[in-house]
Every structure is written in structure tokens, then in C-alpha cells.
Amino acid sequence: MSPAPRSAASVGVANWEGGRIAAEHLLSLGHKHFGLIGGVKNHLYSRARLDGFRSALSAMDLHVEPRLIGAADWNRDEARDFAVDILDREDRPTAIFAASDMMALGVYDAVRYLGLDIPGDVSVVGFDDVPEATWATPQLTTVRQPIQEMGATAFRMLLRLTNQREGIDPNTDGPRIELATRLITRGSTSSPA
């Protein structure tokens, strides 16, 4: 999704910060060799999540090899195919960050297909905290978006804007509220073998 047009009010999450906290978690476990799976390349929030992740690596003088960065169009099957490609080699990454939980579950599919183990062979972190994240075995470590809070905040913003409709200047940006994300640590991450 592209950024909201000028003068549109919006509620979102701190995507860049979420990517950064995912990387810091994996770094704290000792990982240094990463794979990244983004959504659509030109989507602002996909790029922000990956940029936040890379920023934390850069602060530690680390980087992700370009061949280990893929775009899966928010699609589980495309993420699985990319993950099979980067995991089916001797120098595979020890951790993969996917910009959505559904793509992270595609990594789970690849790991199963290759006969590998999460988190023994590869740690996996997603983004969103969809219900399926807790159904996976092991449960997926993920960056939680506060979906209910986003909906309630957007509703309050809509009411406020509706009540002050006459005073809105179409030549100025509408309010932008960005809510915090947080890491939910579950069983899909551990120190590298």
C-alpha cells in the first residue's frame, strides 16, 4: 500500500521500529547471518520494516547479502519458494525475518520441506501477530501490531474529523498517528547452532 495521499488522516504502526526490534532480538541471540523476506518492493511499510531491520545490523557493522533478500508479494507460497532457495545450501542464514507472519509461515513450510528444524537450524521472526502465529509449531516469534488499538484510534479520529469538517484545510496534511509495535517472543527463535 502506498502512503496516504496529502490531507488524508491515517493511523498506522511504527514499521521501521518493528523491524529494528526484530533484528535486535536476533542479534541478542548471537545471529550474524540473515535472510530477509519483504512484501511488495514499493510498499512503504514493507520497505520500512526491512530498513529498520538493516539499520540495527548496520549499527553492528553487519549487513545482509543481496542474494538473501527477497520479495514475496505478501504471499506464503512465494515466501516458501524463496526460503527453499536460500536454505537449501551449505551457507544458509541462521535466521530469517519476514515482513509478515503469513510469509514467515511460508518459511516454516520451506523448513519442513527441507527436513530442517525451527529454531535448531534456523530462527524465524514474523510481523503482525496474526492468530496463525500461535497455531504454528513452534509458535512464531513476531512483531505485534496493535490492531484493536488501531481500529479504535481510527474510529475516534473519524468522529473528531467529522465533527470539525468545516475547518479542515484541504491543502494541509491530515493527522497521522503511528502506534508502537512490540516483540512477542515465542518458540521460533534461539541462539544459532
PDB file of C-alpha atoms in Angstrom:
ATOM      1  CA  MET A   1       0.000   0.000   0.000  1.00  0.00           C
ATOM      2  CA  SER A   2       1.340   3.424  -0.864  1.00  0.00           C
ATOM      3  CA  PRO A   3       1.433   6.222   1.703  1.00  0.00           C
ATOM      4  CA  ALA A   4      -1.834   8.057   2.272  1.00  0.00           C
ATOM      5  CA  PRO A   5      -2.427  10.981  -0.105  1.00  0.00           C
ATOM      6  CA  ARG A   6      -1.975  14.544   1.078  1.00  0.00           C
ATOM      7  CA  SER A   7      -4.605  15.726   3.574  1.00  0.00           C
ATOM      8  CA  ALA A   8      -5.752  12.185   4.370  1.00  0.00           C
ATOM      9  CA  ALA A   9      -5.871  11.290   8.038  1.00  0.00           C
ATOM     10  CA  SER A  10      -4.306   7.935   8.877  1.00  0.00           C
ATOM     11  CA  VAL A  11      -3.492   5.539  11.685  1.00  0.00           C
ATOM     12  CA  GLY A  12      -0.570   3.160  11.319  1.00  0.00           C
ATOM     13  CA  VAL A  13       2.205   1.438  13.210  1.00  0.00           C
ATOM     14  CA  ALA A  14       5.901   2.082  13.707  1.00  0.00           C
ATOM     15  CA  ASN A  15       7.027  -0.330  10.977  1.00  0.00           C
ATOM     16  CA  TRP A  16      10.672   0.800  10.931  1.00  0.00           C
ATOM     17  CA  GLU A  17      10.918   0.415  14.707  1.00  0.00           C
ATOM     18  CA  GLY A  18       9.307  -3.029  14.492  1.00  0.00           C
ATOM     19  CA  GLY A  19      11.937  -4.183  12.012  1.00  0.00           C
ATOM     20  CA  ARG A  20      14.655  -2.807  14.270  1.00  0.00           C
ATOM     21  CA  ILE A  21      13.406  -4.637  17.370  1.00  0.00           C
ATOM     22  CA  ALA A  22      13.173  -7.901  15.396  1.00  0.00           C
ATOM     23  CA  ALA A  23      16.831  -7.533  14.384  1.00  0.00           C
ATOM     24  CA  GLU A  24      17.937  -6.595  17.888  1.00  0.00           C
ATOM     25  CA  HIS A  25      16.265  -9.724  19.248  1.00  0.00           C
ATOM     26  CA  LEU A  26      18.075 -11.966  16.764  1.00  0.00           C
ATOM     27  CA  LEU A  27      21.368 -10.147  17.322  1.00  0.00           C
ATOM     28  CA  SER A  28      20.993 -10.614  21.093  1.00  0.00           C
ATOM     29  CA  LEU A  29      20.765 -14.372  20.475  1.00  0.00           C
ATOM     30  CA  GLY A  30      24.059 -14.300  18.540  1.00  0.00           C
ATOM     31  CA  HIS A  31      22.832 -14.409  14.933  1.00  0.00           C
ATOM     32  CA  LYS A  32      25.016 -12.765  12.286  1.00  0.00           C
ATOM     33  CA  HIS A  33      23.851 -14.381   9.013  1.00  0.00           C
ATOM     34  CA  PHE A  34      20.340 -13.318   7.973  1.00  0.00           C
ATOM     35  CA  GLY A  35      17.746 -13.761   5.274  1.00  0.00           C
ATOM     36  CA  LEU A  36      15.036 -11.145   4.699  1.00  0.00           C
ATOM     37  CA  ILE A  37      11.670 -11.522   3.000  1.00  0.00           C
ATOM     38  CA  GLY A  38       9.717  -8.372   2.213  1.00  0.00           C
ATOM     39  CA  GLY A  39       6.305  -7.819   0.710  1.00  0.00           C
ATOM     40  CA  VAL A  40       5.844  -5.784  -2.451  1.00  0.00           C
ATOM     41  CA  LYS A  41       9.062  -3.836  -3.128  1.00  0.00           C
ATOM     42  CA  ASN A  42       7.437  -0.409  -3.498  1.00  0.00           C
ATOM     43  CA  HIS A  43       5.143  -0.689  -0.458  1.00  0.00           C
ATOM     44  CA  LEU A  44       6.162   1.844   2.145  1.00  0.00           C
ATOM     45  CA  TYR A  45       5.524  -0.350   5.166  1.00  0.00           C
ATOM     46  CA  SER A  46       7.363  -3.356   3.708  1.00  0.00           C
ATOM     47  CA  ARG A  47      10.378  -1.203   2.941  1.00  0.00           C
ATOM     48  CA  ALA A  48      10.213   0.422   6.407  1.00  0.00           C
ATOM     49  CA  ARG A  49      10.233  -2.969   8.154  1.00  0.00           C
ATOM     50  CA  LEU A  50      13.267  -4.166   6.205  1.00  0.00           C
ATOM     51  CA  ASP A  51      15.050  -0.809   6.547  1.00  0.00           C
ATOM     52  CA  GLY A  52      14.560  -0.890  10.326  1.00  0.00           C
ATOM     53  CA  PHE A  53      15.990  -4.408  10.410  1.00  0.00           C
ATOM     54  CA  ARG A  54      19.001  -3.427   8.302  1.00  0.00           C
ATOM     55  CA  SER A  55      19.569  -0.332  10.445  1.00  0.00           C
ATOM     56  CA  ALA A  56      20.077  -2.466  13.554  1.00  0.00           C
ATOM     57  CA  LEU A  57      22.512  -4.669  11.633  1.00  0.00           C
ATOM     58  CA  SER A  58      24.374  -1.657  10.300  1.00  0.00           C
ATOM     59  CA  ALA A  59      24.868  -0.376  13.847  1.00  0.00           C
ATOM     60  CA  MET A  60      26.755  -3.646  14.492  1.00  0.00           C
ATOM     61  CA  ASP A  61      28.730  -3.406  11.200  1.00  0.00           C
ATOM     62  CA  LEU A  62      26.707  -6.278   9.725  1.00  0.00           C
ATOM     63  CA  HIS A  63      24.727  -6.494   6.502  1.00  0.00           C
ATOM     64  CA  VAL A  64      22.518  -8.924   4.603  1.00  0.00           C
ATOM     65  CA  GLU A  65      23.886 -10.341   1.366  1.00  0.00           C
ATOM     66  CA  PRO A  66      21.698  -9.196  -1.559  1.00  0.00           C
ATOM     67  CA  ARG A  67      21.059 -12.814  -2.622  1.00  0.00           C
ATOM     68  CA  LEU A  68      19.441 -13.399   0.799  1.00  0.00           C
ATOM     69  CA  ILE A  69      16.874 -10.608   0.374  1.00  0.00           C
ATOM     70  CA  GLY A  70      13.656 -11.425  -1.441  1.00  0.00           C
ATOM     71  CA  ALA A  71      10.194 -10.013  -2.078  1.00  0.00           C
ATOM     72  CA  ALA A  72       7.233 -12.375  -1.788  1.00  0.00           C
ATOM     73  CA  ASP A  73       4.289 -10.045  -2.521  1.00  0.00           C
ATOM     74  CA  TRP A  74       2.863 -10.810   0.973  1.00  0.00           C
ATOM     75  CA  ASN A  75       2.342 -14.376  -0.287  1.00  0.00           C
ATOM     76  CA  ARG A  76       3.031 -17.527   1.749  1.00  0.00           C
ATOM     77  CA  ASP A  77       3.831 -19.670  -1.302  1.00  0.00           C
ATOM     78  CA  GLU A  78       6.275 -17.126  -2.769  1.00  0.00           C
ATOM     79  CA  ALA A  79       7.952 -16.814   0.637  1.00  0.00           C
ATOM     80  CA  ARG A  80       8.243 -20.613   0.830  1.00  0.00           C
ATOM     81  CA  ASP A  81       9.863 -20.774  -2.612  1.00  0.00           C
ATOM     82  CA  PHE A  82      12.380 -18.052  -1.743  1.00  0.00           C
ATOM     83  CA  ALA A  83      13.132 -19.670   1.625  1.00  0.00           C
ATOM     84  CA  VAL A  84      13.752 -23.067  -0.019  1.00  0.00           C
ATOM     85  CA  ASP A  85      16.255 -21.370  -2.329  1.00  0.00           C
ATOM     86  CA  ILE A  86      18.241 -19.658   0.442  1.00  0.00           C
ATOM     87  CA  LEU A  87      18.026 -22.515   2.960  1.00  0.00           C
ATOM     88  CA  ASP A  88      18.958 -25.349   0.594  1.00  0.00           C
ATOM     89  CA  ARG A  89      22.693 -24.564   0.676  1.00  0.00           C
ATOM     90  CA  GLU A  90      25.644 -25.008   2.985  1.00  0.00           C
ATOM     91  CA  ASP A  91      25.971 -21.297   3.807  1.00  0.00           C
ATOM     92  CA  ARG A  92      22.312 -20.803   4.687  1.00  0.00           C
ATOM     93  CA  PRO A  93      21.273 -17.983   7.024  1.00  0.00           C
ATOM     94  CA  THR A  94      20.814 -18.852  10.684  1.00  0.00           C
ATOM     95  CA  ALA A  95      17.807 -16.515  10.969  1.00  0.00           C
ATOM     96  CA  ILE A  96      15.105 -15.173   8.651  1.00  0.00           C
ATOM     97  CA  PHE A  97      12.970 -12.078   9.200  1.00  0.00           C
ATOM     98  CA  ALA A  98       9.755 -11.981   7.182  1.00  0.00           C
ATOM     99  CA  ALA A  99       7.829  -8.701   6.894  1.00  0.00           C
ATOM    100  CA  SER A 100       4.558 -10.529   7.633  1.00  0.00           C
ATOM    101  CA  ASP A 101       3.537 -13.567   9.623  1.00  0.00           C
ATOM    102  CA  MET A 102       1.996 -15.241   6.582  1.00  0.00           C
ATOM    103  CA  MET A 103       5.337 -15.035   4.785  1.00  0.00           C
ATOM    104  CA  ALA A 104       7.059 -16.325   7.943  1.00  0.00           C
ATOM    105  CA  LEU A 105       4.712 -19.316   7.829  1.00  0.00           C
ATOM    106  CA  GLY A 106       5.915 -19.848   4.260  1.00  0.00           C
ATOM    107  CA  VAL A 107       9.414 -20.134   5.759  1.00  0.00           C
ATOM    108  CA  TYR A 108       8.017 -22.814   8.108  1.00  0.00           C
ATOM    109  CA  ASP A 109       6.760 -24.688   5.025  1.00  0.00           C
ATOM    110  CA  ALA A 110      10.239 -24.479   3.440  1.00  0.00           C
ATOM    111  CA  VAL A 111      11.941 -25.676   6.615  1.00  0.00           C
ATOM    112  CA  ARG A 112       9.606 -28.677   6.809  1.00  0.00           C
ATOM    113  CA  TYR A 113      10.132 -29.439   3.108  1.00  0.00           C
ATOM    114  CA  LEU A 114      13.926 -29.404   3.548  1.00  0.00           C
ATOM    115  CA  GLY A 115      13.834 -31.517   6.730  1.00  0.00           C
ATOM    116  CA  LEU A 116      15.302 -28.711   8.825  1.00  0.00           C
ATOM    117  CA  ASP A 117      14.293 -27.567  12.300  1.00  0.00           C
ATOM    118  CA  ILE A 118      12.970 -24.289  13.722  1.00  0.00           C
ATOM    119  CA  PRO A 119      14.730 -22.930  15.751  1.00  0.00           C
ATOM    120  CA  GLY A 120      17.536 -25.534  15.724  1.00  0.00           C
ATOM    121  CA  ASP A 121      18.646 -24.891  12.140  1.00  0.00           C
ATOM    122  CA  VAL A 122      17.059 -21.501  11.511  1.00  0.00           C
ATOM    123  CA  SER A 123      15.296 -18.937  13.689  1.00  0.00           C
ATOM    124  CA  VAL A 124      12.246 -17.204  12.223  1.00  0.00           C
ATOM    125  CA  VAL A 125      10.635 -13.871  13.115  1.00  0.00           C
ATOM    126  CA  GLY A 126       7.465 -12.515  11.513  1.00  0.00           C
ATOM    127  CA  PHE A 127       5.499  -9.297  11.732  1.00  0.00           C
ATOM    128  CA  ASP A 128       1.790  -8.756  12.583  1.00  0.00           C
ATOM    129  CA  ASP A 129       0.943 -11.340  15.283  1.00  0.00           C
ATOM    130  CA  VAL A 130      -1.913 -12.954  13.390  1.00  0.00           C
ATOM    131  CA  PRO A 131      -3.736 -15.824  15.166  1.00  0.00           C
ATOM    132  CA  GLU A 132      -1.944 -18.381  12.975  1.00  0.00           C
ATOM    133  CA  ALA A 133       1.338 -17.342  14.646  1.00  0.00           C
ATOM    134  CA  THR A 134       0.259 -19.227  17.784  1.00  0.00           C
ATOM    135  CA  TRP A 135      -1.030 -22.237  15.836  1.00  0.00           C
ATOM    136  CA  ALA A 136       2.366 -22.912  14.255  1.00  0.00           C
ATOM    137  CA  THR A 137       4.779 -25.414  15.780  1.00  0.00           C
ATOM    138  CA  PRO A 138       6.831 -23.948  17.300  1.00  0.00           C
ATOM    139  CA  GLN A 139       4.819 -20.800  17.910  1.00  0.00           C
ATOM    140  CA  LEU A 140       6.117 -17.880  15.853  1.00  0.00           C
ATOM    141  CA  THR A 141       8.121 -15.048  17.388  1.00  0.00           C
ATOM    142  CA  THR A 142       6.667 -11.905  15.842  1.00  0.00           C
ATOM    143  CA  VAL A 143       6.346  -8.148  15.990  1.00  0.00           C
ATOM    144  CA  ARG A 144       2.825  -7.331  17.167  1.00  0.00           C
ATOM    145  CA  GLN A 145       0.745  -4.649  15.507  1.00  0.00           C
ATOM    146  CA  PRO A 146      -1.896  -3.297  17.915  1.00  0.00           C
ATOM    147  CA  ILE A 147      -4.801  -3.978  15.522  1.00  0.00           C
ATOM    148  CA  GLN A 148      -7.627  -3.320  18.006  1.00  0.00           C
ATOM    149  CA  GLU A 149      -5.990  -0.097  19.165  1.00  0.00           C
ATOM    150  CA  MET A 150      -5.526   0.950  15.522  1.00  0.00           C
ATOM    151  CA  GLY A 151      -9.230   0.425  14.841  1.00  0.00           C
ATOM    152  CA  ALA A 152     -10.338   2.289  17.960  1.00  0.00           C
ATOM    153  CA  THR A 153      -7.930   5.163  17.254  1.00  0.00           C
ATOM    154  CA  ALA A 154      -9.087   5.413  13.641  1.00  0.00           C
ATOM    155  CA  PHE A 155     -12.720   5.463  14.767  1.00  0.00           C
ATOM    156  CA  ARG A 156     -12.056   8.259  17.294  1.00  0.00           C
ATOM    157  CA  MET A 157     -10.138  10.187  14.621  1.00  0.00           C
ATOM    158  CA  LEU A 158     -13.027   9.788  12.179  1.00  0.00           C
ATOM    159  CA  LEU A 159     -15.529  11.078  14.740  1.00  0.00           C
ATOM    160  CA  ARG A 160     -13.308  14.052  15.551  1.00  0.00           C
ATOM    161  CA  LEU A 161     -12.784  14.908  11.874  1.00  0.00           C
ATOM    162  CA  THR A 162     -16.492  14.531  11.121  1.00  0.00           C
ATOM    163  CA  ASN A 163     -17.341  16.939  13.934  1.00  0.00           C
ATOM    164  CA  GLN A 164     -14.868  19.565  12.684  1.00  0.00           C
ATOM    165  CA  ARG A 165     -15.476  19.043   8.962  1.00  0.00           C
ATOM    166  CA  GLU A 166     -15.907  22.717   8.140  1.00  0.00           C
ATOM    167  CA  GLY A 167     -12.478  23.693   9.484  1.00  0.00           C
ATOM    168  CA  ILE A 168     -10.328  21.217   7.532  1.00  0.00           C
ATOM    169  CA  ASP A 169      -7.853  22.816   5.132  1.00  0.00           C
ATOM    170  CA  PRO A 170      -7.507  20.571   2.035  1.00  0.00           C
ATOM    171  CA  ASN A 171      -4.004  21.964   1.412  1.00  0.00           C
ATOM    172  CA  THR A 172      -2.516  20.607   4.635  1.00  0.00           C
ATOM    173  CA  ASP A 173      -1.700  17.108   5.747  1.00  0.00           C
ATOM    174  CA  GLY A 174      -4.289  15.377   7.888  1.00  0.00           C
ATOM    175  CA  PRO A 175      -3.334  13.926  11.249  1.00  0.00           C
ATOM    176  CA  ARG A 176      -1.048  10.894  11.195  1.00  0.00           C
ATOM    177  CA  ILE A 177      -0.958   8.673  14.259  1.00  0.00           C
ATOM    178  CA  GLU A 178       1.708   5.976  14.485  1.00  0.00           C
ATOM    179  CA  LEU A 179       1.258   3.353  17.201  1.00  0.00           C
ATOM    180  CA  ALA A 180       4.075   1.373  18.790  1.00  0.00           C
ATOM    181  CA  THR A 181       4.848  -2.234  17.902  1.00  0.00           C
ATOM    182  CA  ARG A 182       6.340  -4.760  20.294  1.00  0.00           C
ATOM    183  CA  LEU A 183       8.174  -8.036  20.035  1.00  0.00           C
ATOM    184  CA  ILE A 184       6.289 -11.169  21.100  1.00  0.00           C
ATOM    185  CA  THR A 185       8.924 -13.821  21.815  1.00  0.00           C
ATOM    186  CA  ARG A 186       7.802 -17.388  21.271  1.00  0.00           C
ATOM    187  CA  GLY A 187       9.474 -20.656  20.299  1.00  0.00           C
ATOM    188  CA  SER A 188      10.769 -19.911  16.786  1.00  0.00           C
ATOM    189  CA  THR A 189      13.983 -18.184  17.843  1.00  0.00           C
ATOM    190  CA  SER A 190      17.072 -19.380  19.690  1.00  0.00           C
ATOM    191  CA  SER A 191      20.827 -18.979  19.555  1.00  0.00           C
ATOM    192  CA  PRO A 192      22.423 -20.287  16.340  1.00  0.00           C
ATOM    193  CA  ALA A 193      23.795 -23.833  16.417  1.00  0.00           C
TER     194      ALA A 193
END
